[in-house]
Amino acid sequence: MYKYDEIDQRLVDDRVAQFRDQVKRRIADDLSEEEFRPLRLQNGLYLQRHAYMLRVAIPYGLFNSAQMRVLGHIAKKYDRGYGHFTTRQNIQYNWLNLEDTPEILAELAKVQMHAIQTSGNCIRNITSDPFAGVAGDEVVDPRAVCELLRQWSTLHPEFAYLPRKFKIAVSASAEDRAIVAAHDVGLYLHKNNQGQLLADVLVGGGMGRTPILGVIIKRDLPWQELPNYLSAVLRVYNRFGRRDNMYKARIKILVKALGAEEFARQVESEYEHWVGGNSTFTETEWQRVAKHFTKPAYKQATSLQAEQVAQLADATDQKAFARWLERNVKSHQVSGYASVVLSLKPHGTVAPGDVTTEQMLAIADLADKYSFGEIRATHEQNLVLADVEQAQLYSLWKDAKTQGLVLPNIGYLTDIIACPGGDFCSLANAKSIPIANEIQKRFDDLDYLHDLGDISLNISGCMNSCGHHHVGNIGILGVDKDGQEWYQVTLGGDQGNNASIGKVIGPSFFAEDMPDVISKVIDVFVEKREPEEKFIDAVRRLGITPFKERVYQDRPNRKAADEVSHG
């Protein structure tokens, strides 16, 4: 993975020194909260419901065991013994004291981490495929491009005060595992017949209050031109994006207002001033960065069939181990190796994506022992050990099991994506975590989950959509009505190559209704599915009507009961 050079380290160290002085002045009341707010947000520090929250950047979700140990140390020393992995492949702490934050940033800087541009109206952390460099369907390793773009966008003077936040995702495989179409800018990397690396550029995607999938406005852009073309996109956005209404300020609103064709025309006109300019990526720059993403020292390992791997387990473990192999272990580019997803979704006990200090330290040890010391964070809020020898999978399973990290629910209904919601976030209208936990408890049956197959369920506590509810097969959105928490349900959302936005099925529900609502949705699926049909395919075939009819069939009675109860 990429290692800081002197320039990187100096930039981060200087930022820590600046922030230390800013915090000192805030505590001394030399800076008002109004003056301090933009300074702390530039360092990923939010003031939430109960305490300060710090969001730490994990560029394209890739980090190492030494960094994980520091993350665990920070959780224990400065927070309440845990951290929360987010849908942008970052980690955040929810219970910090302001006076501790400069020292936290200093400790992060020692292991080449920071919190710059994890907040504010700037280019945020660039996300990508958590299986980059190891996925069997990969066209090209996207990490060098991600890193070049990270460096280009870090503290970019022209794009530090955009109309709103700006998110970029990169995919370079047959299957899109980065929800590229739901980003302000998405890049699909590929090669032409001459082996040249090119990019298709999508613009105008995003979730939030107005969910829209991006459209391709430029095909086959040479990788060297990425900073020039993206500068043209951002300059058009910076000039014409709305700043009078934060809910209409994202680039998707501008693209929608202008139309993709007209937006592309304006970008192309601007691009003429940039093409081939000083910002063009060079081969020398590529080599400087790409050398950090070479293959680790793989053994000459024999490729094992699934049955052979399953037989590595003791007799008493074989059923559980086989199920884990099926759901949590992914194919690898290199013969004899596999990638492993560590589930951070125990049923009904913690917030999806939460990891304790003890687990962080254990995962760091697992990474060192089994996966060349590297770890990946996924936007689904799980962690990946990307390079595990097949012959070591059973040993890894036993070690990870002691930390509760081997639940074989990856891609199942209980592998829920959820934002922190009203338990922590000052923007949230409703709680997300209790809803996720209650649904997990309701469906705490691995055999039943196995029969249901792949179903994604995403929960957001407000319209900002940090829980990606719009692209969940089942989406749940927390809303506020007259000071009460309600939940709106959507069906038919999806990520990947056939990304789609879910449709609202009707009026919202009380929190206590949600497990029953999801049960009814699942009941309809079970009754009407065709053999081996996936949930999303059934929704697309049937439409939302049969699900809606079942969910609301006793709604008049419930409404009357509610009126009596609240009367």
XYZ file of C-alpha atoms in Angstrom:
567
model
C 0.000 0.000 0.000
C 1.046 3.611 -0.479
C 3.653 5.014 1.924
C 3.896 8.714 2.679
C 6.860 10.614 1.296
C 8.329 13.687 3.018
C 5.763 16.001 1.432
C 2.818 13.888 2.579
C 4.164 13.628 6.132
C 4.957 17.329 6.400
C 1.494 18.254 5.178
C -0.177 16.073 7.786
C 2.178 17.113 10.598
C 1.691 20.798 9.798
C -2.071 20.335 9.798
C -1.888 18.743 13.261
C 0.135 21.702 14.580
C -2.335 24.161 13.077
C -5.302 22.344 14.567
C -3.643 22.099 17.979
C -3.377 25.885 18.019
C -6.969 26.282 16.801
C -8.301 24.016 19.554
C -6.231 25.857 22.149
C -7.735 29.158 21.025
C -11.257 27.698 21.005
C -10.903 26.370 24.569
C -9.561 29.758 25.664
C -12.611 31.296 23.962
C -10.381 33.295 21.625
C -12.324 31.655 18.810
C -16.109 31.507 18.891
C -17.866 28.283 17.930
C -18.957 30.013 14.724
C -15.324 30.820 13.885
C -14.084 27.398 14.970
C -16.705 25.343 13.115
C -15.188 25.543 9.595
C -11.742 24.838 11.039
C -12.802 21.679 12.852
C -14.861 20.458 9.890
C -11.776 20.711 7.691
C -10.276 18.177 10.080
C -13.249 15.821 10.143
C -14.479 16.913 13.578
C -18.236 17.205 14.079
C -20.176 18.290 17.157
C -22.902 15.668 17.540
C -25.729 15.059 19.999
C -23.579 13.928 22.924
C -19.955 14.702 22.100
C -17.492 15.464 19.330
C -17.250 12.909 16.522
C -14.032 12.475 14.532
C -14.129 10.836 11.093
C -10.758 9.389 10.083
C -9.963 8.925 6.394
C -9.130 5.489 5.041
C -8.290 6.200 1.385
C -10.173 3.762 -0.872
C -10.676 1.575 2.218
C -7.090 0.277 2.403
C -5.068 0.295 5.624
C -2.606 -1.875 7.525
C -2.229 -3.656 10.843
C -0.095 -0.920 12.430
C -2.770 1.633 11.609
C -5.487 -0.659 12.968
C -3.623 -0.975 16.260
C -3.488 2.801 16.590
C -7.196 3.015 15.753
C -7.850 0.501 18.529
C -5.599 2.401 20.939
C -7.452 5.657 20.204
C -10.796 3.943 20.794
C -9.634 2.737 24.201
C -7.784 5.842 25.365
C -9.999 8.623 24.035
C -13.396 7.068 23.194
C -15.514 4.339 24.801
C -13.584 1.357 23.526
C -14.954 1.057 20.008
C -15.003 2.671 16.567
C -17.544 2.683 13.763
C -16.712 1.828 10.131
C -18.783 3.933 7.743
C -20.271 3.569 4.286
C -17.451 5.703 2.872
C -14.860 3.155 4.047
C -13.791 5.515 6.878
C -13.858 5.026 10.632
C -15.349 7.438 13.150
C -15.329 7.901 16.918
C -18.442 9.208 18.625
C -17.456 10.121 22.185
C -14.453 12.435 22.043
C -13.467 15.413 24.152
C -12.394 18.459 22.177
C -9.180 18.907 24.126
C -8.037 15.388 23.150
C -8.505 15.773 19.405
C -5.126 17.376 18.551
C -3.307 14.521 20.283
C -5.504 11.980 18.476
C -4.585 13.548 15.132
C -0.920 13.510 16.172
C -1.104 9.802 16.946
C -2.808 9.179 13.606
C -0.138 11.176 11.768
C 2.570 8.890 13.161
C 1.012 5.995 11.215
C 0.250 8.083 8.118
C -3.422 8.720 8.772
C -5.476 11.903 9.083
C -9.000 13.277 9.004
C -8.555 15.925 6.312
C -11.482 16.288 3.880
C -13.699 13.798 5.653
C -16.120 16.679 6.091
C -16.962 19.982 4.440
C -17.849 21.027 0.913
C -14.795 19.549 -0.720
C -13.719 16.360 -2.477
C -14.247 13.641 0.127
C -12.507 10.300 0.611
C -12.315 8.479 -2.737
C -13.896 5.047 -2.480
C -13.274 1.919 -4.504
C -13.581 -1.837 -4.702
C -12.512 -3.477 -1.408
C -11.204 -6.374 -3.487
C -8.996 -4.146 -5.671
C -5.860 -5.931 -6.771
C -7.162 -9.406 -5.913
C -10.598 -9.733 -7.533
C -10.840 -12.378 -10.212
C -12.986 -10.180 -12.461
C -10.693 -7.175 -12.265
C -9.723 -5.414 -15.506
C -6.979 -3.347 -13.920
C -5.911 -2.579 -10.351
C -7.586 0.785 -9.610
C -5.531 1.670 -6.529
C -2.815 3.631 -8.329
C -5.457 5.802 -10.004
C -7.235 6.217 -6.660
C -4.011 7.312 -4.988
C -3.104 9.749 -7.763
C -6.575 11.273 -7.502
C -6.275 11.405 -3.698
C -3.076 13.387 -3.982
C -4.500 15.628 -6.714
C -7.633 16.411 -4.696
C -6.020 16.856 -1.259
C -6.203 20.533 -0.285
C -6.815 21.471 -3.927
C -7.059 25.274 -3.633
C -9.740 25.735 -6.288
C -12.039 22.994 -5.047
C -11.889 23.505 -1.267
C -15.187 25.434 -1.093
C -17.547 23.748 -3.523
C -21.321 24.300 -3.367
C -21.593 20.981 -1.479
C -19.594 17.883 -0.663
C -18.259 15.944 -3.630
C -17.807 12.186 -3.715
C -15.835 10.095 -6.215
C -15.902 6.306 -6.619
C -13.704 4.145 -8.843
C -14.371 0.657 -10.201
C -12.201 -1.433 -12.498
C -13.842 -4.848 -12.567
C -16.665 -6.607 -14.380
C -18.858 -6.262 -11.290
C -19.300 -2.809 -9.757
C -18.685 -3.189 -6.012
C -18.329 0.557 -5.332
C -21.855 1.862 -6.195
C -20.202 4.048 -8.813
C -23.483 5.308 -10.284
C -24.574 6.761 -6.946
C -21.659 9.210 -6.718
C -21.130 12.788 -7.840
C -18.468 11.410 -10.165
C -17.934 7.757 -10.900
C -15.101 6.239 -12.883
C -15.156 2.919 -14.681
C -11.590 2.023 -15.626
C -10.900 -0.320 -18.537
C -8.341 -1.002 -21.262
C -8.648 -0.778 -25.037
C -7.298 -3.273 -27.520
C -3.902 -1.581 -27.398
C -3.723 -2.019 -23.637
C -4.201 1.679 -22.879
C -5.886 2.481 -19.570
C -9.057 4.515 -20.106
C -11.938 5.805 -18.005
C -15.657 6.197 -18.578
C -16.815 9.165 -16.516
C -20.257 9.242 -14.875
C -21.587 12.473 -13.410
C -24.587 13.507 -11.390
C -25.275 10.504 -9.203
C -26.053 10.677 -5.526
C -28.476 9.697 -2.817
C -29.759 12.119 -0.186
C -33.047 13.954 -0.561
C -33.081 13.548 -4.368
C -31.643 10.153 -5.318
C -30.335 10.005 -8.881
C -28.083 7.582 -10.720
C -25.257 9.184 -12.656
C -24.900 9.083 -16.419
C -21.804 8.640 -18.539
C -20.800 11.935 -20.123
C -17.329 10.926 -21.308
C -16.094 7.601 -22.614
C -12.574 6.310 -23.094
C -10.788 9.189 -21.386
C -7.038 8.438 -21.180
C -6.067 8.026 -17.504
C -3.465 10.782 -17.851
C -6.288 13.257 -18.546
C -8.302 12.476 -15.419
C -7.202 15.571 -13.434
C -7.861 17.804 -16.422
C -11.308 16.442 -17.174
C -12.345 16.304 -13.513
C -11.125 19.889 -13.107
C -13.413 20.857 -15.982
C -16.343 19.040 -14.323
C -15.646 20.702 -10.988
C -15.134 24.135 -12.501
C -18.548 23.998 -14.211
C -20.094 22.780 -10.967
C -18.255 25.361 -8.872
C -19.432 28.142 -11.153
C -23.067 27.160 -11.647
C -23.960 24.876 -8.728
C -26.540 26.399 -6.413
C -25.269 27.891 -3.175
C -28.555 29.451 -2.120
C -30.165 26.163 -1.057
C -28.051 23.374 0.469
C -30.682 20.809 -0.505
C -30.266 21.715 -4.163
C -26.536 22.283 -4.156
C -25.203 18.845 -5.155
C -23.948 18.445 -8.709
C -26.787 16.042 -9.508
C -29.248 18.946 -9.251
C -27.197 21.014 -11.703
C -26.885 18.091 -14.136
C -30.611 17.477 -13.888
C -31.427 21.148 -14.431
C -29.165 21.516 -17.426
C -29.643 18.041 -18.807
C -26.731 15.637 -19.085
C -26.061 16.547 -22.699
C -25.813 20.277 -22.024
C -23.763 19.705 -18.873
C -21.372 17.510 -20.865
C -21.134 20.186 -23.555
C -20.160 22.811 -20.998
C -17.614 20.475 -19.431
C -16.139 19.705 -22.834
C -15.825 23.413 -23.558
C -14.015 23.931 -20.253
C -11.889 20.843 -20.812
C -10.418 22.418 -23.937
C -8.564 24.809 -21.606
C -7.157 21.965 -19.522
C -6.351 19.124 -21.901
C -2.662 18.264 -21.976
C -1.908 20.941 -19.358
C 0.367 20.980 -16.347
C -2.002 18.829 -14.286
C -1.765 15.894 -16.692
C -0.733 12.679 -14.957
C 2.618 11.462 -16.272
C 4.170 8.031 -16.550
C 6.740 9.095 -13.964
C 3.958 9.938 -11.519
C 2.310 6.607 -12.258
C 5.527 4.738 -11.498
C 6.063 6.735 -8.298
C 2.682 5.628 -6.986
C 2.105 2.258 -8.652
C 5.253 0.760 -7.102
C 3.402 0.742 -3.777
C 0.695 -1.556 -5.139
C 2.742 -4.519 -6.258
C 1.711 -8.059 -5.369
C 2.785 -9.398 -1.958
C 5.125 -12.369 -1.689
C 2.605 -15.105 -2.422
C 3.668 -18.705 -1.880
C 3.510 -21.286 -4.621
C 0.273 -22.593 -3.147
C -1.849 -25.379 -4.555
C -5.340 -24.357 -5.589
C -7.929 -26.220 -3.511
C -11.488 -27.056 -4.482
C -14.225 -25.939 -2.091
C -14.706 -29.506 -0.858
C -11.013 -29.824 -0.067
C -11.029 -26.580 1.920
C -14.147 -27.650 3.825
C -12.432 -30.876 4.839
C -9.730 -28.914 6.625
C -12.161 -28.440 9.512
C -12.659 -30.768 12.439
C -15.834 -32.824 12.219
C -17.650 -30.687 14.787
C -16.863 -27.494 12.885
C -17.514 -28.632 9.338
C -21.100 -27.358 8.969
C -20.356 -23.900 10.360
C -17.053 -23.679 8.510
C -18.645 -24.728 5.197
C -21.348 -22.075 5.557
C -18.690 -19.453 6.268
C -16.735 -20.559 3.201
C -19.854 -20.105 1.106
C -20.767 -16.610 2.314
C -17.593 -14.947 3.618
C -14.814 -16.277 1.377
C -14.286 -14.856 -2.115
C -12.246 -16.001 -5.096
C -8.767 -14.598 -5.715
C -6.585 -13.825 -8.703
C -3.775 -16.029 -7.405
C -4.008 -19.792 -7.304
C -4.210 -21.160 -3.763
C -5.401 -17.868 -2.215
C -8.764 -16.373 -1.223
C -10.197 -13.162 0.229
C -12.100 -13.253 3.513
C -14.867 -10.922 4.697
C -14.994 -10.463 8.474
C -18.587 -9.795 9.454
C -19.166 -6.757 11.684
C -22.880 -7.581 11.912
C -23.521 -9.817 14.916
C -27.261 -10.272 15.257
C -28.933 -7.704 17.447
C -26.085 -6.788 19.779
C -24.107 -3.842 18.344
C -24.431 -1.180 15.668
C -23.557 -2.440 12.178
C -19.928 -1.521 11.533
C -18.914 -1.180 15.190
C -15.637 -2.777 16.311
C -14.234 -2.850 19.831
C -10.642 -2.123 20.739
C -10.091 -5.807 21.499
C -11.441 -6.762 18.082
C -9.318 -4.137 16.321
C -6.169 -5.449 17.953
C -7.162 -9.013 17.127
C -7.906 -8.113 13.504
C -4.494 -6.468 13.237
C -2.949 -9.729 14.456
C -5.050 -11.710 11.959
C -3.900 -9.431 9.143
C -0.258 -9.943 10.090
C -0.651 -13.701 10.484
C -2.772 -14.434 7.425
C -2.887 -11.516 4.963
C 0.442 -9.682 4.650
C -0.614 -7.102 7.236
C -3.273 -5.399 5.086
C -6.968 -4.779 5.799
C -9.767 -3.392 3.628
C -12.908 -1.578 4.798
C -16.046 -2.101 2.711
C -18.882 0.348 2.141
C -21.132 -2.416 3.522
C -19.381 -1.821 6.876
C -17.439 -5.071 7.026
C -13.684 -5.731 6.839
C -11.688 -7.798 4.353
C -8.477 -9.772 4.635
C -7.638 -9.854 0.947
C -4.769 -12.347 0.653
C -5.332 -15.510 2.660
C -3.805 -18.830 1.671
C -6.598 -21.359 1.204
C -4.795 -23.891 3.349
C -4.934 -21.372 6.254
C -8.666 -20.630 6.031
C -9.711 -23.012 8.795
C -7.020 -21.717 11.111
C -8.144 -18.151 10.374
C -11.788 -19.100 10.956
C -10.974 -20.505 14.403
C -8.960 -17.415 15.379
C -11.577 -14.970 14.071
C -14.374 -16.927 15.745
C -12.959 -16.096 19.181
C -13.641 -12.430 18.367
C -17.147 -12.962 16.983
C -16.136 -12.096 13.419
C -17.213 -15.199 11.499
C -20.977 -14.915 11.308
C -21.750 -16.251 7.794
C -24.327 -13.596 6.930
C -22.513 -11.657 4.202
C -25.116 -10.573 1.654
C -27.994 -11.862 3.776
C -30.887 -9.859 5.191
C -29.060 -9.309 8.491
C -25.907 -7.916 6.847
C -27.560 -4.551 7.392
C -25.981 -1.254 6.407
C -26.952 1.451 8.882
C -25.818 4.946 9.748
C -25.348 5.917 13.428
C -28.769 7.605 13.250
C -30.451 9.437 16.094
C -28.382 7.708 18.760
C -25.457 9.946 17.797
C -25.969 12.102 14.709
C -27.312 15.620 15.220
C -28.805 15.605 11.716
C -30.799 12.391 12.142
C -34.578 12.389 12.422
C -34.782 8.890 13.852
C -32.693 6.082 15.294
C -31.201 3.488 12.939
C -29.311 1.147 15.247
C -32.282 -0.179 17.287
C -34.220 -0.846 14.071
C -31.283 -2.805 12.653
C -30.862 -4.779 15.865
C -34.553 -5.695 16.133
C -34.665 -6.893 12.522
C -31.506 -8.933 13.088
C -33.090 -10.545 16.155
C -36.268 -11.329 14.213
C -34.273 -13.108 11.511
C -31.643 -14.720 13.726
C -31.864 -18.041 11.879
C -29.023 -18.844 9.509
C -30.910 -21.709 7.875
C -33.811 -19.398 7.026
C -31.456 -16.657 5.855
C -29.730 -19.205 3.650
C -33.061 -20.157 2.085
C -33.897 -16.492 1.444
C -30.593 -15.878 -0.328
C -29.170 -12.478 -1.166
C -31.147 -9.531 0.230
C -29.711 -6.139 1.096
C -31.395 -4.031 3.780
C -30.099 -0.502 4.324
C -31.200 2.011 6.966
C -30.712 5.779 7.094
C -31.753 7.987 9.994
C -32.463 10.968 7.752
C -32.590 12.146 4.149
C -28.805 12.537 4.008
C -28.836 8.789 3.292
C -25.558 7.850 4.963
C -27.041 4.346 5.309
C -27.540 4.127 1.534
C -31.211 3.177 1.956
C -32.040 4.190 -1.625
C -29.952 1.328 -3.058
C -31.001 -1.335 -0.565
C -33.267 -4.076 -1.903
C -35.219 -3.059 1.188
C -34.609 0.514 2.281
C -35.682 2.081 5.568
C -35.627 5.839 6.089
C -36.179 7.466 9.460
C -38.448 10.516 9.291
C -39.808 12.958 11.820
C -43.532 13.606 12.139
C -44.720 15.924 14.834
C -41.716 15.128 16.983
C -42.102 11.327 16.662
C -39.827 8.875 14.885
C -41.392 7.143 11.877
C -39.945 4.879 9.228
C -40.563 4.883 5.495
C -39.941 1.701 3.481
C -38.678 1.402 -0.082
C -38.323 -1.706 -2.232
C -36.337 -2.417 -5.376
C -33.135 -0.522 -4.768
C -29.919 -2.176 -5.812
C -26.211 -1.557 -6.238
C -23.830 -3.038 -8.759
C -24.097 -3.136 -12.528
C -27.897 -2.900 -12.419
C -28.064 -0.169 -9.803
C -31.536 1.148 -9.116
C -33.331 3.459 -6.706
C -35.972 1.890 -4.470
C -39.628 2.938 -4.595
C -41.556 4.080 -1.529
C -44.337 1.590 -0.770
C -46.576 3.940 1.215
C -47.089 5.730 4.532
C -44.474 5.321 7.228
C -44.498 3.134 10.346
C -43.695 3.296 14.039
C -40.375 1.825 15.140
C -42.086 -1.082 16.896
C -43.836 -1.996 13.638
C -40.665 -2.456 11.614
C -39.814 -6.117 12.366
C -43.393 -7.072 11.448
C -43.258 -4.959 8.295
C -40.078 -6.662 7.141
C -41.531 -10.075 8.020
C -44.549 -9.391 5.816
C -42.351 -8.273 2.931
C -40.324 -11.458 3.277
C -43.481 -13.578 3.534
C -44.680 -12.249 0.169
C -41.304 -13.002 -1.352
C -41.304 -16.559 -0.015
C -44.840 -17.197 -1.267
C -44.379 -15.747 -4.741
C -40.736 -16.326 -5.612
C -39.792 -18.625 -8.453
C -37.244 -21.391 -7.794
C -33.852 -19.920 -6.860
C -35.128 -16.415 -7.609
C -33.376 -13.583 -5.769
C -35.387 -11.056 -3.778
C -34.487 -8.135 -6.049
C -35.472 -10.110 -9.140
C -38.805 -10.998 -7.545
C -39.501 -7.347 -6.730
C -38.676 -6.362 -10.287
C -40.911 -9.100 -11.680
C -43.832 -8.551 -9.327
C -43.618 -4.820 -8.729
C -44.224 -3.382 -5.256
C -48.006 -3.858 -5.252
C -48.234 -7.331 -3.654
C -45.762 -6.312 -0.956
C -47.634 -3.088 -0.332
C -50.991 -4.862 -0.098
C -49.674 -7.311 2.501
C -47.903 -4.711 4.594
C -50.893 -2.392 4.745
C -53.690 -4.973 4.858
C -54.423 -4.309 8.543
C -53.425 -0.687 8.396
C -56.973 0.740 9.005
C -57.272 -1.299 12.216
C -53.805 -0.297 13.343
C -54.543 3.343 12.619
C -57.736 3.191 14.663
C -55.868 1.511 17.508
C -53.172 4.163 17.367
C -55.749 6.924 17.535
C -57.306 5.312 20.606
C -53.914 4.727 22.166
C -52.748 8.285 21.591
C -56.149 9.842 22.196
